[in-house]
PDB file of C-alpha atoms in Angstrom:
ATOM      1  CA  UNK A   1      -6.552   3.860  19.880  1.00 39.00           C
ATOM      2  CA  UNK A   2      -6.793   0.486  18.529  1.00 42.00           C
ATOM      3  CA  UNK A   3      -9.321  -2.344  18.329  1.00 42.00           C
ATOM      4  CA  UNK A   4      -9.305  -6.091  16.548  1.00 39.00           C
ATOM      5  CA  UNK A   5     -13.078  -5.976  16.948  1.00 37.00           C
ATOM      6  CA  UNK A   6     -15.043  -5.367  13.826  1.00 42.00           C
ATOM      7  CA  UNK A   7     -16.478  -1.961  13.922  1.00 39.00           C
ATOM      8  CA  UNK A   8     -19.519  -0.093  12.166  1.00 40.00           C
ATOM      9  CA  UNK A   9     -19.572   2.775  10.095  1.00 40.00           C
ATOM     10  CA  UNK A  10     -20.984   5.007  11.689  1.00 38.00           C
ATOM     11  CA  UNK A  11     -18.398   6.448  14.321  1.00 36.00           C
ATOM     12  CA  UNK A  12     -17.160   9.616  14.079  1.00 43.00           C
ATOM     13  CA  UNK A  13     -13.631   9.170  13.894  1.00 89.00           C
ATOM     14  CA  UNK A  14     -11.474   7.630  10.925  1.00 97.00           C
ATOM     15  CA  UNK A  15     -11.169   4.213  10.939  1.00 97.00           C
ATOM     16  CA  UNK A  16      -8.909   1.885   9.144  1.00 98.00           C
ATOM     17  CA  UNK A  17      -9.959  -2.040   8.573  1.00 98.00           C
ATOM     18  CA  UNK A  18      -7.187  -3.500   7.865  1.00 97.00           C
ATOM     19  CA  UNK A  19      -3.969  -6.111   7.919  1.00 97.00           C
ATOM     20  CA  UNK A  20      -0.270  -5.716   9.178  1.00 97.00           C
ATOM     21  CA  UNK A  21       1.216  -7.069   6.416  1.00 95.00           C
ATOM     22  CA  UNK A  22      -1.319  -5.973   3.472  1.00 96.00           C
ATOM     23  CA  UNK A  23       0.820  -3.413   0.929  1.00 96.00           C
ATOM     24  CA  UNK A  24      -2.605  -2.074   0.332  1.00 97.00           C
ATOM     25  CA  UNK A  25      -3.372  -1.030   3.826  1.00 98.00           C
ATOM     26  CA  UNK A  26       0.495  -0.395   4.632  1.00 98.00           C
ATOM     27  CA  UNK A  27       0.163   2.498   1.608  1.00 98.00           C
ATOM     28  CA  UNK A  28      -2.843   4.172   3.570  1.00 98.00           C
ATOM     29  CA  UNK A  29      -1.238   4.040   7.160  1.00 98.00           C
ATOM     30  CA  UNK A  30       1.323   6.183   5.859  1.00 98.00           C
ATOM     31  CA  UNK A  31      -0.460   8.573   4.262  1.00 98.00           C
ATOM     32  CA  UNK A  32      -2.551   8.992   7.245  1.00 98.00           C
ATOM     33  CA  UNK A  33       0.292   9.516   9.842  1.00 98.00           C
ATOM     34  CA  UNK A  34       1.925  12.114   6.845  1.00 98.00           C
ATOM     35  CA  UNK A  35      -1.480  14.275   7.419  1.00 97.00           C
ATOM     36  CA  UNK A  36      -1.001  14.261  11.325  1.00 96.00           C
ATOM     37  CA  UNK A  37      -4.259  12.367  11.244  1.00 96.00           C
ATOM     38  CA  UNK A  38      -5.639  10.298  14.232  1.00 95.00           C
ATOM     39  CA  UNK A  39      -7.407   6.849  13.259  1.00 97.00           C
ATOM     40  CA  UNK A  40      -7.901   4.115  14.874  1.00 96.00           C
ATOM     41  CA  UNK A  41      -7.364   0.473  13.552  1.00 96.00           C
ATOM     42  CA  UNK A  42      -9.500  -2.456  12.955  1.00 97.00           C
ATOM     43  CA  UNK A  43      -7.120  -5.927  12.279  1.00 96.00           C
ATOM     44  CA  UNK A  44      -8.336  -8.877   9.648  1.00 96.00           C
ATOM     45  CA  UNK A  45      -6.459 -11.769   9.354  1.00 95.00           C
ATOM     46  CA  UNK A  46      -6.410 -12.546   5.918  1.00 93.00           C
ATOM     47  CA  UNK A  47      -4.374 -15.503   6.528  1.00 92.00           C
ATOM     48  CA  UNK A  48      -7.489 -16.767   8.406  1.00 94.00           C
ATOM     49  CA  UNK A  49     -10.276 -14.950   5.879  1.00 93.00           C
ATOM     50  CA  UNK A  50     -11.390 -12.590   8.439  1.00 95.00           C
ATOM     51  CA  UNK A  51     -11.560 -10.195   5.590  1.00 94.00           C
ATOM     52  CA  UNK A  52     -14.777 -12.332   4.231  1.00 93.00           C
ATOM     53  CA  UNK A  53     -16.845 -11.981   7.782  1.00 96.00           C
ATOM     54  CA  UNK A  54     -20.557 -10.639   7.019  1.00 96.00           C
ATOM     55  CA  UNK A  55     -19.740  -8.189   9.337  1.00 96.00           C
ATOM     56  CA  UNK A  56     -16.639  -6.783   7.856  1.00 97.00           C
ATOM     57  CA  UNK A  57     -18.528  -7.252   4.102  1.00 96.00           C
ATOM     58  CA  UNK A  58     -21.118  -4.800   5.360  1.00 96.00           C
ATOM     59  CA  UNK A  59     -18.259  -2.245   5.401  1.00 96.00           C
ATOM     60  CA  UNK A  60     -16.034  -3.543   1.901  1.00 96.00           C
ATOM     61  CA  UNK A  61     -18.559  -5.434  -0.344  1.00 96.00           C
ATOM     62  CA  UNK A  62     -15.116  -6.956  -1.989  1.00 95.00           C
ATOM     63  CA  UNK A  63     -13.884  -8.502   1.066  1.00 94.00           C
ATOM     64  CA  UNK A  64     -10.561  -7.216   0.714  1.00 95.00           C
ATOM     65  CA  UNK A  65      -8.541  -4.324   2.956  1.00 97.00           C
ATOM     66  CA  UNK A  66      -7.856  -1.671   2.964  1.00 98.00           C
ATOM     67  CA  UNK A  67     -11.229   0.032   4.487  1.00 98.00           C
ATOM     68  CA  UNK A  68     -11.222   3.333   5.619  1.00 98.00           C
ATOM     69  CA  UNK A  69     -14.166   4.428   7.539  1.00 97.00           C
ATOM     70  CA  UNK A  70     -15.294   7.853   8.086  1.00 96.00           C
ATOM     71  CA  UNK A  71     -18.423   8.381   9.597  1.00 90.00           C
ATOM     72  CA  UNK A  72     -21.255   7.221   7.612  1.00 90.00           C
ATOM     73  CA  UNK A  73     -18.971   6.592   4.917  1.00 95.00           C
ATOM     74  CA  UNK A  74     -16.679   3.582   3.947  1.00 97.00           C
ATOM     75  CA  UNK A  75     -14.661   3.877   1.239  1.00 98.00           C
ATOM     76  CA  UNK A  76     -12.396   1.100  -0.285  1.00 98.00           C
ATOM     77  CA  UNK A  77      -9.628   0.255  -2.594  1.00 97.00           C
ATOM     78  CA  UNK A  78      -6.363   2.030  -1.537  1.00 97.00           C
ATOM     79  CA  UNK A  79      -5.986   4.532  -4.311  1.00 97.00           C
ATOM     80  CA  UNK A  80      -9.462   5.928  -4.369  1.00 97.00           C
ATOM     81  CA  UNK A  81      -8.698   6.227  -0.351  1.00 98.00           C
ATOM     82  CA  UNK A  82      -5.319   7.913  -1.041  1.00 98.00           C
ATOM     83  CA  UNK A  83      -6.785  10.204  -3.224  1.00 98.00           C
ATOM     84  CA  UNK A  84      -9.383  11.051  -0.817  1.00 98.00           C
ATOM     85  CA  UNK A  85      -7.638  11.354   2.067  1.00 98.00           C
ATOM     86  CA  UNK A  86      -5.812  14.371  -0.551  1.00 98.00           C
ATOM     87  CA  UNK A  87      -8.584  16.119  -1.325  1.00 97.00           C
ATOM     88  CA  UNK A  88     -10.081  15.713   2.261  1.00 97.00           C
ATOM     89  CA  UNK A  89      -7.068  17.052   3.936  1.00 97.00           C
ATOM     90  CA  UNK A  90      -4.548  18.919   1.068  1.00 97.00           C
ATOM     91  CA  UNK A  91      -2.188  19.785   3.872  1.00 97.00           C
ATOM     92  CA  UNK A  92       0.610  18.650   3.877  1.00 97.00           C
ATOM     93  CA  UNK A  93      -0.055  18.000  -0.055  1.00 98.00           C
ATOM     94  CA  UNK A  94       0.999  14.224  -1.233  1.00 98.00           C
ATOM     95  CA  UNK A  95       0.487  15.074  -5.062  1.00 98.00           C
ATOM     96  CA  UNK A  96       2.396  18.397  -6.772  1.00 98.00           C
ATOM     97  CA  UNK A  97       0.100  21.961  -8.057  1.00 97.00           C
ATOM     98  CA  UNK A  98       1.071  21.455 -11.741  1.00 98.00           C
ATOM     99  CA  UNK A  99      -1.826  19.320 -13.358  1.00 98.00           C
ATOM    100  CA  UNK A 100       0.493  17.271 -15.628  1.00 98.00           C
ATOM    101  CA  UNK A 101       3.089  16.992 -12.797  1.00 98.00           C
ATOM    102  CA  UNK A 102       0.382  15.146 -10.917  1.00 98.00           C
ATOM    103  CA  UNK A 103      -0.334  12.762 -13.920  1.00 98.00           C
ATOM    104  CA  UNK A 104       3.323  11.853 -13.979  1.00 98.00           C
ATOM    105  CA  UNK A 105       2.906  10.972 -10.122  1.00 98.00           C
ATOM    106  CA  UNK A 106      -0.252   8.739 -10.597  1.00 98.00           C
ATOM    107  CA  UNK A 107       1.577   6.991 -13.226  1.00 98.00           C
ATOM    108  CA  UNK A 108       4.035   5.877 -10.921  1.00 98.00           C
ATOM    109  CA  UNK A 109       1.225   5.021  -8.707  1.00 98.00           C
ATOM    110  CA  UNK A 110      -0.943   2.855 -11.331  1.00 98.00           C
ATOM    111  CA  UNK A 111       2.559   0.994 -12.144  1.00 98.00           C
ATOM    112  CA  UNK A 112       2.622  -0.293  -8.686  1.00 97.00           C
ATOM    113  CA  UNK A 113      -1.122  -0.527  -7.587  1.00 96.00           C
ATOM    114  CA  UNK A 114      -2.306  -1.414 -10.958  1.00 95.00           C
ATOM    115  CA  UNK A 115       0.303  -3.364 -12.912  1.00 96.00           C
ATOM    116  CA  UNK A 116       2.518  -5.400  -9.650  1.00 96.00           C
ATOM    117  CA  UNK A 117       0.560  -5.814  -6.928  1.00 92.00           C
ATOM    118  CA  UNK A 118      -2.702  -7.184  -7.909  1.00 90.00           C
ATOM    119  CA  UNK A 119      -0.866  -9.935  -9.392  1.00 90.00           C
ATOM    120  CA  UNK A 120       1.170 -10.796  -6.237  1.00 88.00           C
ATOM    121  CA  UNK A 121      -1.732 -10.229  -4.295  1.00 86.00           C
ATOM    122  CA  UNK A 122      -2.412 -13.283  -1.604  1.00 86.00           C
ATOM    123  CA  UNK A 123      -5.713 -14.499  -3.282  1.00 87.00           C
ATOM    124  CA  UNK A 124      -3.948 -14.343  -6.940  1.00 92.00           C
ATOM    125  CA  UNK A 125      -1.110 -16.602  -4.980  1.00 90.00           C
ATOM    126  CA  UNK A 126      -3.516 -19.270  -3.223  1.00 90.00           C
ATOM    127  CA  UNK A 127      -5.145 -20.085  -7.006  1.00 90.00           C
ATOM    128  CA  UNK A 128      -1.553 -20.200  -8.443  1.00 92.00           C
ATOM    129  CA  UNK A 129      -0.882 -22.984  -5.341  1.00 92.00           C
ATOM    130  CA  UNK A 130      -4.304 -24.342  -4.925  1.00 91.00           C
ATOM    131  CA  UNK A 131      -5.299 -24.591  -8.674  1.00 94.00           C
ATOM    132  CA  UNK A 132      -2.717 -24.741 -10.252  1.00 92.00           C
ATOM    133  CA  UNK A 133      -0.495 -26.872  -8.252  1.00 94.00           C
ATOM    134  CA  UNK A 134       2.431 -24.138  -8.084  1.00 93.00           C
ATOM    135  CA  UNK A 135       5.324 -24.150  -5.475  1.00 95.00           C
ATOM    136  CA  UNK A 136       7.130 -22.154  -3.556  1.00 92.00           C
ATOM    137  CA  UNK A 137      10.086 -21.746  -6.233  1.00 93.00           C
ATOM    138  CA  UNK A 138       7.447 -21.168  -8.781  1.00 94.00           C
ATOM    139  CA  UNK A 139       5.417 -18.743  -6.770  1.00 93.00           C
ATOM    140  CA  UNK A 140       8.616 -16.642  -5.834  1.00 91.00           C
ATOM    141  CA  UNK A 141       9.804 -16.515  -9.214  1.00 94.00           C
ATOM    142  CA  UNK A 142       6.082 -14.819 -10.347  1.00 95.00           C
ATOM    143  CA  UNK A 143       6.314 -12.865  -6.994  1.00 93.00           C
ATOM    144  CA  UNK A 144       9.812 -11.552  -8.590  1.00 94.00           C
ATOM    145  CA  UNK A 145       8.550 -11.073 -11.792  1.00 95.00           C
ATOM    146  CA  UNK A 146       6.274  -9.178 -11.961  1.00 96.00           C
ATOM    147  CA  UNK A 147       7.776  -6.494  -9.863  1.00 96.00           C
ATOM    148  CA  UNK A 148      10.819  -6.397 -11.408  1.00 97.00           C
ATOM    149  CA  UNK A 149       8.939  -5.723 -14.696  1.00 97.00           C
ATOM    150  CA  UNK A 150       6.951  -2.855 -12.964  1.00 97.00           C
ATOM    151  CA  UNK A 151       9.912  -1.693 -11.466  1.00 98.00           C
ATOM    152  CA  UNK A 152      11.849  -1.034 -14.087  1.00 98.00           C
ATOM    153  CA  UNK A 153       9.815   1.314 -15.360  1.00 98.00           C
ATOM    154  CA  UNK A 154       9.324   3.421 -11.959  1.00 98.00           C
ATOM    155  CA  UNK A 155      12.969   3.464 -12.023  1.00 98.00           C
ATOM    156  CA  UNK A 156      13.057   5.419 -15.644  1.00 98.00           C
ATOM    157  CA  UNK A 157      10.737   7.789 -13.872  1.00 98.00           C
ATOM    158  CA  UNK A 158      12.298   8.311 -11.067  1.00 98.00           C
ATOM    159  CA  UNK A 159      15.177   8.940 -13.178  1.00 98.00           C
ATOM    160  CA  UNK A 160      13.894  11.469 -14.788  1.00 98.00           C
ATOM    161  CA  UNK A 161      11.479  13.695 -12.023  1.00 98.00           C
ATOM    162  CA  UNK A 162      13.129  12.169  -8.908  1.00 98.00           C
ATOM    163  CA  UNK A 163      15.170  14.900  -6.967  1.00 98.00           C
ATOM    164  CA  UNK A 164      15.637  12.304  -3.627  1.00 98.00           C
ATOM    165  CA  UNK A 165      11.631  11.051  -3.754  1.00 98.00           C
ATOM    166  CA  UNK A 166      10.024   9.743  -6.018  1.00 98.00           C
ATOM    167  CA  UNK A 167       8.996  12.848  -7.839  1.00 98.00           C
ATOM    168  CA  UNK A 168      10.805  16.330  -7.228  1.00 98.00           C
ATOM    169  CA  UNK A 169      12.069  16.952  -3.878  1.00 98.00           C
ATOM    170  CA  UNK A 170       9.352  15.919  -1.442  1.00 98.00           C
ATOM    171  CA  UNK A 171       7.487  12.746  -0.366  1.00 98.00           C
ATOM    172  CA  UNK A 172       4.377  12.200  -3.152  1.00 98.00           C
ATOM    173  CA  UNK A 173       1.745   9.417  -3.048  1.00 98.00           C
ATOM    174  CA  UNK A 174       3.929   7.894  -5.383  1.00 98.00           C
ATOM    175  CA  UNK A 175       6.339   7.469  -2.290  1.00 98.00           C
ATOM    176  CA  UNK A 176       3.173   6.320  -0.315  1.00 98.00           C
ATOM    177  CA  UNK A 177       2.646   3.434  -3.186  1.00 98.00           C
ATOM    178  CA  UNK A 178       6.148   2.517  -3.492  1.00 98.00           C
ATOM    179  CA  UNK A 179       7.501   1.494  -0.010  1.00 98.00           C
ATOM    180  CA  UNK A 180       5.436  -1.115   0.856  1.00 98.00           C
ATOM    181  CA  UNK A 181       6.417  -2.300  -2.649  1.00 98.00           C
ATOM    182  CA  UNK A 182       9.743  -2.433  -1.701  1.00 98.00           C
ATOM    183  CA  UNK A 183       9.014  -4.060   1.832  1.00 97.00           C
ATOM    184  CA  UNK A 184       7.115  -6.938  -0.243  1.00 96.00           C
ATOM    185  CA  UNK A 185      10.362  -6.851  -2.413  1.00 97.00           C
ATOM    186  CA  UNK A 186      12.663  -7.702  -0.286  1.00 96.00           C
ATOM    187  CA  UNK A 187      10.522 -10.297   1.902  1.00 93.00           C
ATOM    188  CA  UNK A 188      10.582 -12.536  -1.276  1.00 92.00           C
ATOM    189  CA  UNK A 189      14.033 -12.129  -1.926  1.00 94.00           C
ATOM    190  CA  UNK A 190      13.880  -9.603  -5.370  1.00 96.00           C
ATOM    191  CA  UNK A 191      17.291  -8.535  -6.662  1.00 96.00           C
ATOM    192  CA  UNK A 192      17.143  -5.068  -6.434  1.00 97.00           C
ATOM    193  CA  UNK A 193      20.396  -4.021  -7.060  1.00 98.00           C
ATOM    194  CA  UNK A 194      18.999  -3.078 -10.835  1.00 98.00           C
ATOM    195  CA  UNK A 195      16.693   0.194  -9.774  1.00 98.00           C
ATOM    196  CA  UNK A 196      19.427   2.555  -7.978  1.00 98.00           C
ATOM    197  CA  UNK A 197      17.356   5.465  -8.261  1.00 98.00           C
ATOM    198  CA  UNK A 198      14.356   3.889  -7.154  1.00 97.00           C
ATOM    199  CA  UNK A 199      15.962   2.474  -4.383  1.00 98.00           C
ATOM    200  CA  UNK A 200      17.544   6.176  -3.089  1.00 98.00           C
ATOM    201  CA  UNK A 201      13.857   7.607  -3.608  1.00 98.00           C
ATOM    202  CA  UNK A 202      12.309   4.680  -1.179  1.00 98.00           C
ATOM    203  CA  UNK A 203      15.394   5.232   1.201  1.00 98.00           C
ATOM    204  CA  UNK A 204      14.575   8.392   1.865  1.00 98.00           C
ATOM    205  CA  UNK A 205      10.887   7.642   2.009  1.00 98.00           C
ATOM    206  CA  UNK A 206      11.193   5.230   4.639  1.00 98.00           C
ATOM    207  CA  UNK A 207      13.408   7.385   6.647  1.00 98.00           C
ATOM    208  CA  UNK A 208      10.806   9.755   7.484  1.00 98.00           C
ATOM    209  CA  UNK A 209       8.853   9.447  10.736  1.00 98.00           C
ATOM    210  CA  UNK A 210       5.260   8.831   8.775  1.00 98.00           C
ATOM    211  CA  UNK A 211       6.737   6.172   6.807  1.00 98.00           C
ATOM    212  CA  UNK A 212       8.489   4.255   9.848  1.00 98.00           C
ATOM    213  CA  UNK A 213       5.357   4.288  12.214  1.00 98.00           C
ATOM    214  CA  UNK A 214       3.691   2.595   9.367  1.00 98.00           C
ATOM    215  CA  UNK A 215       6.074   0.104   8.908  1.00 98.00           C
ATOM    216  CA  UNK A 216       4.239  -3.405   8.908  1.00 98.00           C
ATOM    217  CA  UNK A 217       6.460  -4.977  11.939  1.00 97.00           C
ATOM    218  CA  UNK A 218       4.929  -1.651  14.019  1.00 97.00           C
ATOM    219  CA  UNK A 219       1.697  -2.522  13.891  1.00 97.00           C
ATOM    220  CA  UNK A 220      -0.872  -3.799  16.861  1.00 95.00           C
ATOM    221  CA  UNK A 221      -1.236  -7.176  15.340  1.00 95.00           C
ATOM    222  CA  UNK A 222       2.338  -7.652  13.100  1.00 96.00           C
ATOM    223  CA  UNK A 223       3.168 -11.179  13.765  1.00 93.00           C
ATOM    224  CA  UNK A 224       6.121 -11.642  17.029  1.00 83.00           C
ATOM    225  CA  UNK A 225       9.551 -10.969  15.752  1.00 74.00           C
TER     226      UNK A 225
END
């Protein structure tokens, strides 16, 4: 079930505010179809700031997406939601038993969530183009920048706990975190050709039926082809 109306906290069932194209968001769908759980969706534009409606700030004081809501509670910002969503439903586990094995996993995580995408996020790109007159060239080359810099380094650690995902032999949160990465990769143009490993790891990822009913172009309000 799926609604662009803005929706309260207080309903029973999980709810995810949201945006088709937000990496953020895109990392929570698929960790929520990999748990076999049922959520419904709530759409802001953020091309339009529909994120910064009263409404929607009574849910996520920041104004940003994702949201998920459960309940009573809202909780916000996609890796406390991810990490959550693990502890509120450990089967099918997205992070390994070992303790450090599960540091080396939320490293990869942090490299993505923490270190690229905050700076390519779309409010970090309007000041680069509103104040500080930057164009398109200029914007993709930051875009590209900063996630081959990030990248780079998932791709030593891939290298050296991947065994087909990200880490070991199954899909991780790490996997969760990286393939929207890639999908906002490749829609500005990023050479990739330089992370093999990474790329085989997010490959398989995006083969599996969680990750391609999350896909951004699947969603109830993805723009028309």
């Amino acid at each position: 079930m799926q609604s662009d109306r803005c929706a309260g906290i207080m309903s029973a069932s999980l709810i995810l505010h949201g945006y088709w194209r937000s990496s953020a968001a895109y990392r929570v769908r698929i960790a929520l179809n990999f748990k076999g759980l049922a959520y419904d969706q709530v759409n802001h534009d953020l091309r339009t700031g529909a994120q910064h409606a009263a409404d929607y700030r009574t849910i996520a004081p920041h104004g940003l997406v994702p949201a998920l809501v459960d309940g009573g509670n809202a909780f916000i910002q996609s890796p406390a939601i991810l990490e959550w969503l693990e502890e509120r439903y450990p089967l099918p586990a997205l992070l390994p038993a070992d303790i450090d094995d599960r540091a080396i996993v939320r490293s990869m995580i942090s490299i993505v969530a923490c270190d690229i995408h905050p700076l390519n996020n779309l409010r970090v790109l309007e000041k680069l183009r509103g104040t500080f007159g930057a164009d398109a060239d200029a914007i993709k080359s930051w875009i590209a920048g900063w996630i081959s810099e990030g990248f780079s380094v998932v791709e030593e650690l891939v290298r050296r706990h991947g065994e087909g995902y990200c880490f070991g032999a199954a899909p991780t949160l790490a996997d969760c975190t990286l393939v929207p990465q890639l999908y906002s990769a490749e829609r500005f143009g990023v050479d990739l050709s330089p992370y093999p490993a990474l790329m085989t790891a997010g490959e398989a990822a995006r083969a599996l039926p969680a990750f391609i009913a999350a896909h951004p172009h699947r969603q109830p309000d993805a723009d028309s082809p």
